[in-house]
Short mmCIF file of C-alpha atoms and ligand atoms in Angstrom, two decimals:
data_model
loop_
_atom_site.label_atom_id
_atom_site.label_comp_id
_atom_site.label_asym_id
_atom_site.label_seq_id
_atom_site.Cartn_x
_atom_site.Cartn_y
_atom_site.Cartn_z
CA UNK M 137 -3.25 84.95 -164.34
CA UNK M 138 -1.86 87.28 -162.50
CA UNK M 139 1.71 88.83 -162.55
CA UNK M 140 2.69 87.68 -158.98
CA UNK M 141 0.95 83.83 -159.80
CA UNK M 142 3.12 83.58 -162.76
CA UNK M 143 6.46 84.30 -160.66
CA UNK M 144 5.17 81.79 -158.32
CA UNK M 145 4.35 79.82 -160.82
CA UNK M 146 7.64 79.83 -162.49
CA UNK M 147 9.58 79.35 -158.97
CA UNK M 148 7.76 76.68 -157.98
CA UNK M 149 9.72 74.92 -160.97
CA UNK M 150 12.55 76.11 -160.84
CA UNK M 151 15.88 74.07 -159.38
CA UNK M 152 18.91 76.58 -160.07
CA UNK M 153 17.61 80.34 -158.77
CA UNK M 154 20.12 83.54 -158.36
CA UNK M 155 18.40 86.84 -157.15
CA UNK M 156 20.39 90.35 -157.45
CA UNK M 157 19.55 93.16 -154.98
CA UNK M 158 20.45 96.84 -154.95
CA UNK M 159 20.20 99.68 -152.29
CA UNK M 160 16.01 99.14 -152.40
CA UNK M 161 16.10 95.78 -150.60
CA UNK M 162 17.72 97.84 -147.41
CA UNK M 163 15.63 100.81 -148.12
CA UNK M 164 12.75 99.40 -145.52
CA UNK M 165 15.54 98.79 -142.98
CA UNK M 166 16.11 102.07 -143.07
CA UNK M 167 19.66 102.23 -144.68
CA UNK M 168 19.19 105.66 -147.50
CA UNK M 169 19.33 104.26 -151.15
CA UNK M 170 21.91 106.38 -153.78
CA UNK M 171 19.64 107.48 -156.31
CA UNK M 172 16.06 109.08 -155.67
CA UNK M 173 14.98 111.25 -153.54
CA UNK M 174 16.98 111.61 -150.02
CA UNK M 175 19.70 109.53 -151.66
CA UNK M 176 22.94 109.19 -150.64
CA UNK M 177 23.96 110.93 -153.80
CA UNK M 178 22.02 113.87 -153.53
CA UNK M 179 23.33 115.18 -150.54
CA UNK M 180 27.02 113.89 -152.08
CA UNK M 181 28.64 113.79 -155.04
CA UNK M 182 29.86 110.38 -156.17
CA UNK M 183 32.86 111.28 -157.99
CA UNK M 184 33.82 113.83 -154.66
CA UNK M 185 33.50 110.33 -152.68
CA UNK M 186 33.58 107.09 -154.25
CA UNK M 187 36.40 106.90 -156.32
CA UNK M 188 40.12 106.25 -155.71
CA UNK M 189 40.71 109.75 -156.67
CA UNK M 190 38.84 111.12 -154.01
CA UNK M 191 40.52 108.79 -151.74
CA UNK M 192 44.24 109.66 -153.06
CA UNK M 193 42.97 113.47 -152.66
CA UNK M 194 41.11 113.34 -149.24
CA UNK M 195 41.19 110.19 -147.81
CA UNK M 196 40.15 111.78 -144.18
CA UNK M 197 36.70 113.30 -146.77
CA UNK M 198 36.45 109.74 -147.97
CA UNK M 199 36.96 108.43 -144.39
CA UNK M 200 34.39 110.65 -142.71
CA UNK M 201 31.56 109.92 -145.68
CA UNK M 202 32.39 106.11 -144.94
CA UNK M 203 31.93 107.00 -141.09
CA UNK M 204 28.84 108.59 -141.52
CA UNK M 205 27.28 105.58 -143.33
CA UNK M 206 28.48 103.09 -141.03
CA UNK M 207 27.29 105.11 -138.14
CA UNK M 208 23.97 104.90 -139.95
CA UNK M 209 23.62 101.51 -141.06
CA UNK M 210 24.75 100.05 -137.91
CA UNK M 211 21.73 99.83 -135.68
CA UNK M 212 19.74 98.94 -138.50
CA UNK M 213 18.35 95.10 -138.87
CA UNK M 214 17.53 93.07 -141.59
CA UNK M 215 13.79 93.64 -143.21
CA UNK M 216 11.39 90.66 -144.77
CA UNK M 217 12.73 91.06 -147.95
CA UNK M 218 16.21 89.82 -146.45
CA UNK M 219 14.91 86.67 -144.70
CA UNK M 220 12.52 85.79 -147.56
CA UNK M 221 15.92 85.12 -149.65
CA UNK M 222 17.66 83.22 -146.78
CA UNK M 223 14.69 80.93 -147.44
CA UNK M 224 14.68 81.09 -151.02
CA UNK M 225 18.62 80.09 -150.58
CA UNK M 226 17.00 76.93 -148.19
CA UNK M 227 14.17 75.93 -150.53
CA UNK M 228 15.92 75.71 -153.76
CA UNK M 229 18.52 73.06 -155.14
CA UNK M 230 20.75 75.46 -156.22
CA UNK M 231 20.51 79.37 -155.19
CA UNK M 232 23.07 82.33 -154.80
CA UNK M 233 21.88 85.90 -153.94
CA UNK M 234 24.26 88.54 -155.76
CA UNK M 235 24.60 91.97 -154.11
CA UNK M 236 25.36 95.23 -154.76
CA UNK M 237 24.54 96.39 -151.64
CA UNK M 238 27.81 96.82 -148.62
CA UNK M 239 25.59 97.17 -145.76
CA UNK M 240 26.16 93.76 -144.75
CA UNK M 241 22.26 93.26 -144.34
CA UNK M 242 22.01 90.10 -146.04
CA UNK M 243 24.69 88.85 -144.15
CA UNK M 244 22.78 89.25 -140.69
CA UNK M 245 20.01 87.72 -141.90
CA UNK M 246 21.87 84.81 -142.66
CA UNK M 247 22.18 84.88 -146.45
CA UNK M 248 25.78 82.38 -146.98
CA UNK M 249 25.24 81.62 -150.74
CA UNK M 250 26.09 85.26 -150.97
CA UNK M 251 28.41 87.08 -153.81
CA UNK M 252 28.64 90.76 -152.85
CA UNK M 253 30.17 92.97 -155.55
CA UNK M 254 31.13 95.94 -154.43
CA UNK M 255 32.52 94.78 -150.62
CA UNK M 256 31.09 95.40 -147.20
CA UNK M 257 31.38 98.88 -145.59
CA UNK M 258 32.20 96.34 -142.51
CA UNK M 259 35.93 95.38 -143.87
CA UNK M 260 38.58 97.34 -144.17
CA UNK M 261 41.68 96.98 -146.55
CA UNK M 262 45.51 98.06 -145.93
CA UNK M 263 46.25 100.44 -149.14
CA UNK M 264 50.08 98.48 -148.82
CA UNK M 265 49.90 95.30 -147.73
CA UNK M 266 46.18 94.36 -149.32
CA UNK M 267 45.32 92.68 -146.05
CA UNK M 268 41.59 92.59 -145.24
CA UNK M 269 39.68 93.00 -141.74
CA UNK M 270 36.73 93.29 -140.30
CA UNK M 271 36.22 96.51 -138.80
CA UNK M 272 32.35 96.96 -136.64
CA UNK M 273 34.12 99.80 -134.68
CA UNK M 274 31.13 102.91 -134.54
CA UNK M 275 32.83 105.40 -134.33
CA UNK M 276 36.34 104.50 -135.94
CA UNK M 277 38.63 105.04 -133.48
CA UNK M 278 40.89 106.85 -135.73
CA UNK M 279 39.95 108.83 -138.96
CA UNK M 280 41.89 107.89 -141.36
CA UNK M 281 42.09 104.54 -140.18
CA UNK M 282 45.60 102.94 -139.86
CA UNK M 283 47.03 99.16 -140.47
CA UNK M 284 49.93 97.92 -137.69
CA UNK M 285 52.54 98.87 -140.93
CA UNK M 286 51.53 102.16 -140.82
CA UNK M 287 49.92 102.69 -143.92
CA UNK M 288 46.17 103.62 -144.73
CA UNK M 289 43.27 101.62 -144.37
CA UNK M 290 40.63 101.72 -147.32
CA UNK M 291 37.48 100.73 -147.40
CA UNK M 292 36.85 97.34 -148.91
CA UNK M 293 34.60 98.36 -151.15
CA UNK M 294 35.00 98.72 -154.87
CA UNK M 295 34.62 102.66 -155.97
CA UNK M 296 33.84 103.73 -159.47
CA UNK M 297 36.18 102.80 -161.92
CA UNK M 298 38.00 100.15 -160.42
CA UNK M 299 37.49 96.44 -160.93
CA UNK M 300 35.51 94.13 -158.95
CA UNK M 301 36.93 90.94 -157.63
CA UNK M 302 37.71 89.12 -160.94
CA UNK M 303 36.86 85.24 -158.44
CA UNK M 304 33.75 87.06 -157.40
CA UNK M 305 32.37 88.69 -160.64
CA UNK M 306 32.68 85.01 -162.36
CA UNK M 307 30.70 83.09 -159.53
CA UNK M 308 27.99 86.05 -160.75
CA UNK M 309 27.98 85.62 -164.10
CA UNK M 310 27.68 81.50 -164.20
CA UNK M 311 25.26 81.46 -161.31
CA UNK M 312 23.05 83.76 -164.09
CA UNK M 313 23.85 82.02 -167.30
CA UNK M 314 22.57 78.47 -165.03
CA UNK M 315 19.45 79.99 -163.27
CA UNK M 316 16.52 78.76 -164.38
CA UNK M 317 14.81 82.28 -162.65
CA UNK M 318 16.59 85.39 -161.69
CA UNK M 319 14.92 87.44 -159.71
CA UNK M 320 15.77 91.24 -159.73
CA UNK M 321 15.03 93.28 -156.51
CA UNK M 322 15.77 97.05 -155.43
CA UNK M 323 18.15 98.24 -158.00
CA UNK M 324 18.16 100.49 -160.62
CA UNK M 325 20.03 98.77 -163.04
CA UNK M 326 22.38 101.66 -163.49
CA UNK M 327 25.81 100.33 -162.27
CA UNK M 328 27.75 97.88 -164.53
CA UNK M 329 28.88 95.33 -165.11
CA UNK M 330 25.92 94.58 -162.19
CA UNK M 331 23.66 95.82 -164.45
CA UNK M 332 24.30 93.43 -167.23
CA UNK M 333 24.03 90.02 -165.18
CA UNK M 334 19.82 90.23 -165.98
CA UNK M 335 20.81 90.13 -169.93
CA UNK M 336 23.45 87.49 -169.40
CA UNK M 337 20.41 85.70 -167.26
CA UNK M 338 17.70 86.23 -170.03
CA UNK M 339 20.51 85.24 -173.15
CA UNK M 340 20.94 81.72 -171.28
CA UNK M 341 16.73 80.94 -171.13
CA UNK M 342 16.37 82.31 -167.61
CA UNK M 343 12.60 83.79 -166.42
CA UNK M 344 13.24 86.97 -164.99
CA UNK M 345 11.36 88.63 -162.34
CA UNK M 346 11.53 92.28 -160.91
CA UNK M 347 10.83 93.96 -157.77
CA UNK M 348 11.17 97.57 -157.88
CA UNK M 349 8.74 100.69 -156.92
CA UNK M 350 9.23 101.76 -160.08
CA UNK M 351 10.67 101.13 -163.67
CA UNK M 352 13.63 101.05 -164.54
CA UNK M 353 16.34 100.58 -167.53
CA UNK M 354 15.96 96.76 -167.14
CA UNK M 355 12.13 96.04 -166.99
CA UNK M 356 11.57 95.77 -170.68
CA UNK M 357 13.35 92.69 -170.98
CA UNK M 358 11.76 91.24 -167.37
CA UNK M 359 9.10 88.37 -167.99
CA UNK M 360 7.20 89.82 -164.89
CA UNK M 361 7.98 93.02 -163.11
CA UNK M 362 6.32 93.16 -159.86
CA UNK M 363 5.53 96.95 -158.70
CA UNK M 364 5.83 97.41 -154.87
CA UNK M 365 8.21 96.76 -151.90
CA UNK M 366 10.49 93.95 -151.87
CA UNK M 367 9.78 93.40 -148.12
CA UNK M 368 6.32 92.61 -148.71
CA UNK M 369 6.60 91.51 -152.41
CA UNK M 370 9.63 88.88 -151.74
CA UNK M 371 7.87 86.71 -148.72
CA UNK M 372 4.97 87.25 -151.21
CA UNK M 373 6.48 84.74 -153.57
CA UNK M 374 7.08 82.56 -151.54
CA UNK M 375 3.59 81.79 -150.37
C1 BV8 Z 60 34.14 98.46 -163.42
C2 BV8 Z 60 30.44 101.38 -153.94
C3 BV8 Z 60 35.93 97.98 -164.92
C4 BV8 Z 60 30.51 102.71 -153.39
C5 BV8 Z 60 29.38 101.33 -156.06
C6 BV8 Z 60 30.23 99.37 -168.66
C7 BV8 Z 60 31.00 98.28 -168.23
C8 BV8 Z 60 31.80 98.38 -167.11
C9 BV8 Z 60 31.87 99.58 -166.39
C10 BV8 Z 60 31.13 100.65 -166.82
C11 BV8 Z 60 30.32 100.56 -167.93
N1 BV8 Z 60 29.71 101.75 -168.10
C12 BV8 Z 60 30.11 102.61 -167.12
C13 BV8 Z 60 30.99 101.97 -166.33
C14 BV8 Z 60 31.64 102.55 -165.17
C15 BV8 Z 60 30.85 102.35 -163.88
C16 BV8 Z 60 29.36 102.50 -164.03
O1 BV8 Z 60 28.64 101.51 -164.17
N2 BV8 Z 60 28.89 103.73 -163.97
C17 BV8 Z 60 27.46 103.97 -164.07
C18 BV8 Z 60 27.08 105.11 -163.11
C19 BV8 Z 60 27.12 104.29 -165.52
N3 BV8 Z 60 31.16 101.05 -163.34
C20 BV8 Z 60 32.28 100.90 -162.60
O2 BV8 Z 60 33.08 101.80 -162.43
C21 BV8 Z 60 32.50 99.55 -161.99
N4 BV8 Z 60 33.85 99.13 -162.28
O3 BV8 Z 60 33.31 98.11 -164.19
O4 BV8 Z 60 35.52 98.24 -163.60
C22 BV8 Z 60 36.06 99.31 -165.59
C23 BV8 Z 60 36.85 100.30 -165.01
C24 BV8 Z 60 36.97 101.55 -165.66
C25 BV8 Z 60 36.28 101.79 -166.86
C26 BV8 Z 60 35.43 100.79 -167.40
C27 BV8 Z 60 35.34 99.56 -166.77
C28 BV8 Z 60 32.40 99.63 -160.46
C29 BV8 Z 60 30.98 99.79 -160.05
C30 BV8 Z 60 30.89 99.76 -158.52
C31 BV8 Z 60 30.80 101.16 -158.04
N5 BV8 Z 60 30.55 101.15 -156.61
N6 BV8 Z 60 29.27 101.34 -154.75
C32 BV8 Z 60 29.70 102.74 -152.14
O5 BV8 Z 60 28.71 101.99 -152.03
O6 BV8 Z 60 30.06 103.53 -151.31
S1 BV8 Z 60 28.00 101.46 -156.99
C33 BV8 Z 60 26.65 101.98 -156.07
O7 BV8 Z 60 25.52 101.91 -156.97
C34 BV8 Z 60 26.24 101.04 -154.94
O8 BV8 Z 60 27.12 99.96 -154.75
C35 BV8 Z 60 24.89 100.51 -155.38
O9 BV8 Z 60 24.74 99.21 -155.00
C36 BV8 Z 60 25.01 100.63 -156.84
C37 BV8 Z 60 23.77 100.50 -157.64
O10 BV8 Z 60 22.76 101.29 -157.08
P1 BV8 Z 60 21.44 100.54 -156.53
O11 BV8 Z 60 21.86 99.51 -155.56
O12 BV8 Z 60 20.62 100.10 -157.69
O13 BV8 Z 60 20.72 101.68 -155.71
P2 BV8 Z 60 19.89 102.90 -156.30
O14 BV8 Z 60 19.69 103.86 -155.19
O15 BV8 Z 60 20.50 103.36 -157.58
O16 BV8 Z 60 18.49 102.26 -156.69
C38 BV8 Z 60 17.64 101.77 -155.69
C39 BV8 Z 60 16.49 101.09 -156.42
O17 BV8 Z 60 15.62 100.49 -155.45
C40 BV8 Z 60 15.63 102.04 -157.22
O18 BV8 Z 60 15.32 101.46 -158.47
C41 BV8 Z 60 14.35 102.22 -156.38
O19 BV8 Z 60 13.20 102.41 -157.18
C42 BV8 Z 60 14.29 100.87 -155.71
N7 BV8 Z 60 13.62 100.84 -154.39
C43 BV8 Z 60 13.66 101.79 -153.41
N8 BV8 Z 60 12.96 101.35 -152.33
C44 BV8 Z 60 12.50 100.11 -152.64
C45 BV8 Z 60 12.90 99.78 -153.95
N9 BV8 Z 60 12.58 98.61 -154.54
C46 BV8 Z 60 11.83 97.74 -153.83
N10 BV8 Z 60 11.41 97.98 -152.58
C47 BV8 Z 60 11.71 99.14 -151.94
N11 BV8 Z 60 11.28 99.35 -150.71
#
């Protein structure tokens, strides 16, 4: 049987599914990945950028990186491989789609069972007063960005080093000790504690299934690794 049957296979009886994307999901919408060729990190470094160093250094640095990505990602649209999981999150009992990704992607495709670990580049957050807003403006009107008190705006995203939401880390983690399948799509399994939701998946009984273009740190302990592009592998398993 083939590799792609037996995902199918094991979907099609599954009640309680989580998926986990990285950067690769948005790759075919256009929006550059951080690793790999062209990405984000090549042409940056990420300790210059995403860390709340940087930002206490050079927040304007920080600010104009931030810019620069929103600027990008903002014309951009959802691909297949985001609507196929809006569906996934209709057909099954119980789904929730974890994300590493802060494009806001699955979001406009109309993902709502939807934990997103490392923010939205969309939101910003007052560095005093920890209030958080949605921000679409392209370009920011100021750079840095101010709140009403006066004090910095951040991005509310979560840089390297710092925690991630303790509320939204926890709806990860049971979501992946219930599911019956994970599926892992576009990510290179680099970033914790992202990175260690598959095991946490695979200790509980879980079939796990990945979609990448290539290998990576977490496809020996996949049940099926599916090689191609998650817009045209994801709608694939669906069929
Ligand atoms: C934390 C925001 C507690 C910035 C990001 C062990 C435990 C805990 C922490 C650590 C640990 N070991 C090390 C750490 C520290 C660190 C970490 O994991 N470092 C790594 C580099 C080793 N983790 C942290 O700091 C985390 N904080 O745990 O707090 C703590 C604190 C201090 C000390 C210890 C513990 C915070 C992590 C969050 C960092 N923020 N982003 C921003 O976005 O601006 S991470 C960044 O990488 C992005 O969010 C991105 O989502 C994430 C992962 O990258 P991917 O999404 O996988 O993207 P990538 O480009 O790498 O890969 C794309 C993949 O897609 C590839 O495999 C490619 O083949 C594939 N692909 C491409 N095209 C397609 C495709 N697949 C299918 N179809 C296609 N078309």
């Amino acid at each position: 049987m083939q590799d792609i049957d037996r995902a199918r296979e094991a979907l099609a009886a599954a009640h309680k599914v989580v998926a986990l994307t990285g950067a690769g999901i948005s790759a075919e919408s256009g929006v550059p990945t951080f690793r790999g060729d062209g990405g984000l990190w090549k042409n940056f470094r990420a300790e210059e950028l995403a860390t709340p160093e940087a930002f206490h250094r050079d927040p304007l640095l920080v600010w104009e990186w931030y810019g620069w990505r929103r600027q990008t990602i903002a014309p951009l649209a959802p691909n297949p491989g985001h609507y196929a999981l809006v569906a996934m999150e209709r057909r099954f009992g119980e789904f929730m789609l974890v994300t590493q990704n802060v494009d806001g992607l699955h979001r406009a495709a109309g993902s709502v069972k939807l934990a997103e670990l490392h923010g939205n580049i969309w939101f910003t957050r007052c560095t005093v007063e920890g209030t958080v807003r949605e921000n679409r403006a392209v370009p920011l009107a100021l750079l840095p960005p101010r709140c009403s008190c006066g004090a910095l705006l951040r991005p509310h995203i979560v840089w390297f080093g710092e925690e991630l939401d303790a509320g939204v880390l926890q709806s990860a983690v049971d979501a992946c000790r219930a599911a019956d399948v994970m599926i892992v799509a576009g990510t290179s399994s680099a970033v914790y504690p992202a990175a260690g939701l598959a095991g946490l998946a695979k200790e509980a009984g879980a079939f796990l299934i990945e979609i990448n273009i290539e290998a990576t740190p977490a496809s020996g302990m996949m049940d099926v690794h599916l090689s191609g592009r998650s817009g045209e592998l994801l709608p694939r398993l669906l069929e």
